[in-house]
Coordinates of C-alpha atoms in Angstrom, one line a residue:
M1 CA -8.7 57.7 -5.5
T2 CA -12.3 57.7 -4.6
V3 CA -14.7 56.9 -7.5
A4 CA -18.0 56.7 -5.7
A5 CA -19.0 56.8 -2.0
S6 CA -18.5 53.1 -1.7
L7 CA -15.9 52.3 -4.4
S8 CA -12.2 53.3 -4.2
V9 CA -8.9 52.2 -5.6
R10 CA -5.7 52.1 -3.6
V11 CA -2.3 50.3 -3.6
A12 CA -2.5 46.9 -1.9
R13 CA -1.0 46.7 1.6
F14 CA 0.1 43.1 1.7
E15 CA 0.3 42.9 5.5
R16 CA -3.5 43.0 5.4
D17 CA -4.5 42.4 1.7
A18 CA -2.3 39.3 0.8
D19 CA -5.1 36.7 1.2
A20 CA -7.6 38.7 -0.8
V21 CA -5.2 39.5 -3.6
A22 CA -4.0 35.8 -3.6
A23 CA -7.6 34.7 -4.0
M24 CA -8.3 37.1 -6.8
L25 CA -5.1 35.9 -8.6
A26 CA -6.1 32.3 -8.2
D27 CA -9.6 33.1 -9.6
Y28 CA -8.1 35.1 -12.5
H29 CA -5.7 32.4 -13.5
A30 CA -8.2 29.6 -13.1
Q31 CA -10.7 31.4 -15.4
T32 CA -8.0 32.3 -17.9
E33 CA -6.6 28.8 -18.1
A34 CA -10.2 27.4 -18.5
E35 CA -10.8 29.9 -21.3
K36 CA -7.5 29.0 -23.0
A37 CA -8.5 25.3 -22.9
E38 CA -12.0 26.1 -24.3
N39 CA -10.3 28.1 -27.1
G40 CA -7.9 25.3 -28.0
L41 CA -4.7 27.0 -26.7
T42 CA -4.0 24.6 -23.9
E43 CA -5.2 21.3 -22.5
P44 CA -7.2 21.3 -19.3
G45 CA -5.1 20.7 -16.3
P46 CA -3.6 22.2 -13.1
L47 CA -2.6 25.8 -13.0
P48 CA 0.9 26.2 -14.4
E49 CA 3.5 26.7 -11.6
R50 CA 4.4 30.3 -12.6
Y51 CA 0.7 31.3 -12.1
A52 CA 0.3 29.2 -8.9
A53 CA 3.4 31.0 -7.5
E54 CA 1.7 34.4 -8.0
A55 CA -1.3 33.2 -6.0
R56 CA 0.8 31.7 -3.2
D57 CA 2.9 34.8 -2.7
P58 CA 1.7 37.9 -4.6
A59 CA 4.0 40.3 -2.6
S60 CA 7.1 38.5 -3.9
A61 CA 5.6 37.8 -7.4
F62 CA 5.0 41.5 -7.9
A63 CA 7.9 43.1 -6.0
G64 CA 8.7 46.3 -7.8
A65 CA 5.2 46.7 -9.2
E66 CA 2.2 48.5 -7.8
V67 CA -0.7 46.2 -7.1
L68 CA -3.9 48.2 -7.2
V69 CA -7.0 47.0 -5.5
A70 CA -10.6 48.2 -5.9
E71 CA -12.4 48.3 -2.6
R72 CA -16.2 48.5 -2.0
G73 CA -16.7 49.1 1.7
A74 CA -14.3 46.7 3.4
E75 CA -14.3 44.2 0.5
L76 CA -11.7 43.9 -2.2
I77 CA -13.5 43.3 -5.4
G78 CA -10.9 43.9 -8.1
M79 CA -7.2 44.3 -8.7
A80 CA -4.6 45.2 -11.3
V81 CA -0.8 45.0 -11.4
L82 CA 0.9 48.1 -12.8
H83 CA 4.6 48.1 -13.7
R84 CA 7.0 50.0 -15.9
A85 CA 7.6 48.7 -19.4
G86 CA 10.1 51.1 -21.1
S87 CA 8.5 54.5 -21.6
D88 CA 5.1 53.0 -20.9
A89 CA 3.4 51.5 -17.8
E90 CA 1.8 48.1 -18.3
I91 CA -1.3 46.6 -16.7
K92 CA -1.3 42.9 -15.9
R93 CA -3.8 40.8 -14.1
L94 CA -6.8 43.2 -14.3
W95 CA -9.6 41.3 -12.5
V96 CA -12.9 42.1 -11.0
G97 CA -14.6 39.2 -9.2
P98 CA -18.1 38.3 -10.2
A99 CA -19.6 40.0 -7.2
G100 CA -18.0 43.3 -8.2
R101 CA -18.7 43.3 -11.9
R102 CA -20.8 46.1 -13.3
S103 CA -19.9 48.3 -10.3
G104 CA -17.4 50.5 -12.1
A105 CA -14.5 48.8 -10.5
G106 CA -12.8 47.9 -13.8
S107 CA -13.0 51.5 -15.1
A108 CA -11.8 52.8 -11.7
L109 CA -8.8 50.5 -11.8
L110 CA -7.9 51.7 -15.3
T111 CA -8.4 55.3 -14.5
D112 CA -6.2 55.1 -11.4
A113 CA -3.6 53.2 -13.4
A114 CA -3.5 55.9 -16.0
S115 CA -3.1 58.6 -13.3
R116 CA -0.3 56.7 -11.7
A117 CA 1.4 56.1 -15.0
R118 CA 1.2 59.8 -15.9
A119 CA 2.5 60.8 -12.4
G120 CA 5.4 58.3 -12.8
G121 CA 6.5 59.9 -16.1
A122 CA 5.1 57.2 -18.5
T123 CA 4.0 58.3 -21.9
G124 CA 1.5 55.5 -22.3
L125 CA -0.4 52.8 -20.7
R126 CA -0.5 49.4 -22.3
L127 CA -2.0 45.9 -21.8
S128 CA -2.8 42.7 -23.6
V129 CA -6.0 40.8 -23.6
W130 CA -7.3 37.6 -25.1
D131 CA -9.3 38.2 -28.3
W132 CA -12.3 36.3 -27.0
R133 CA -12.8 38.6 -24.0
I134 CA -15.3 40.8 -25.8
G135 CA -16.5 42.6 -22.7
A136 CA -13.0 43.5 -21.6
L137 CA -12.1 44.7 -25.1
A138 CA -15.2 47.0 -25.0
L139 CA -14.2 48.4 -21.6
Y140 CA -10.7 49.1 -22.9
G141 CA -12.1 50.8 -26.0
R142 CA -14.3 53.1 -23.8
Q143 CA -11.1 53.9 -21.8
G144 CA -9.3 55.1 -24.9
F145 CA -7.1 52.1 -25.6
E146 CA -6.3 51.4 -29.3
P147 CA -4.7 48.4 -31.0
A148 CA -0.9 48.6 -30.9
P149 CA 1.9 46.6 -32.5
S150 CA 2.2 43.3 -30.6
W151 CA 4.8 42.8 -28.0
E152 CA 3.4 39.4 -27.3
S153 CA 4.5 36.1 -28.8
R154 CA 1.3 34.2 -27.8
E155 CA -1.3 33.9 -30.5
R156 CA -4.8 35.5 -29.9
L157 CA -3.5 38.1 -27.5
V158 CA -4.5 41.6 -28.6
C159 CA -2.1 44.4 -27.6
L160 CA -3.6 47.8 -26.7
R161 CA -2.2 51.1 -25.7
R162 CA -3.4 54.6 -24.8
E163 CA -1.5 57.8 -24.2
V164 CA -1.5 59.2 -20.7

């Protein structure tokens, strides 16, 4: 799906995108773990193995899901993982690297995910986000997401959903 002349979203092709997706996952998890430590949810330390495994082998970690990438020119600047969760589709690991922020990549990934969810027969699109991620919460609100009953057991995660 083309969003602007230089920004598009597509499904990752791991034969050529694996390194870039792995790097984005490593950055996403490193930032998330640092924020969790800053907010008193974890102690600073190495990346938990379950997250390190995603960065080492994203194709295996997300087998059965669609890994969407936002591309500006030849550079991958963002990503999201989309998978089925009951009658909904769920977004995980939405990330736009610092160089791609404020480019529309986050909105483009969400719009594409909603289109794919609808085309796949999902009734809604859902995600969870840490309550301190104010910018992300604002983006999700602009995209029509609303608070939903929690499916998460971890404190401070806000669950959001929108109809597709």
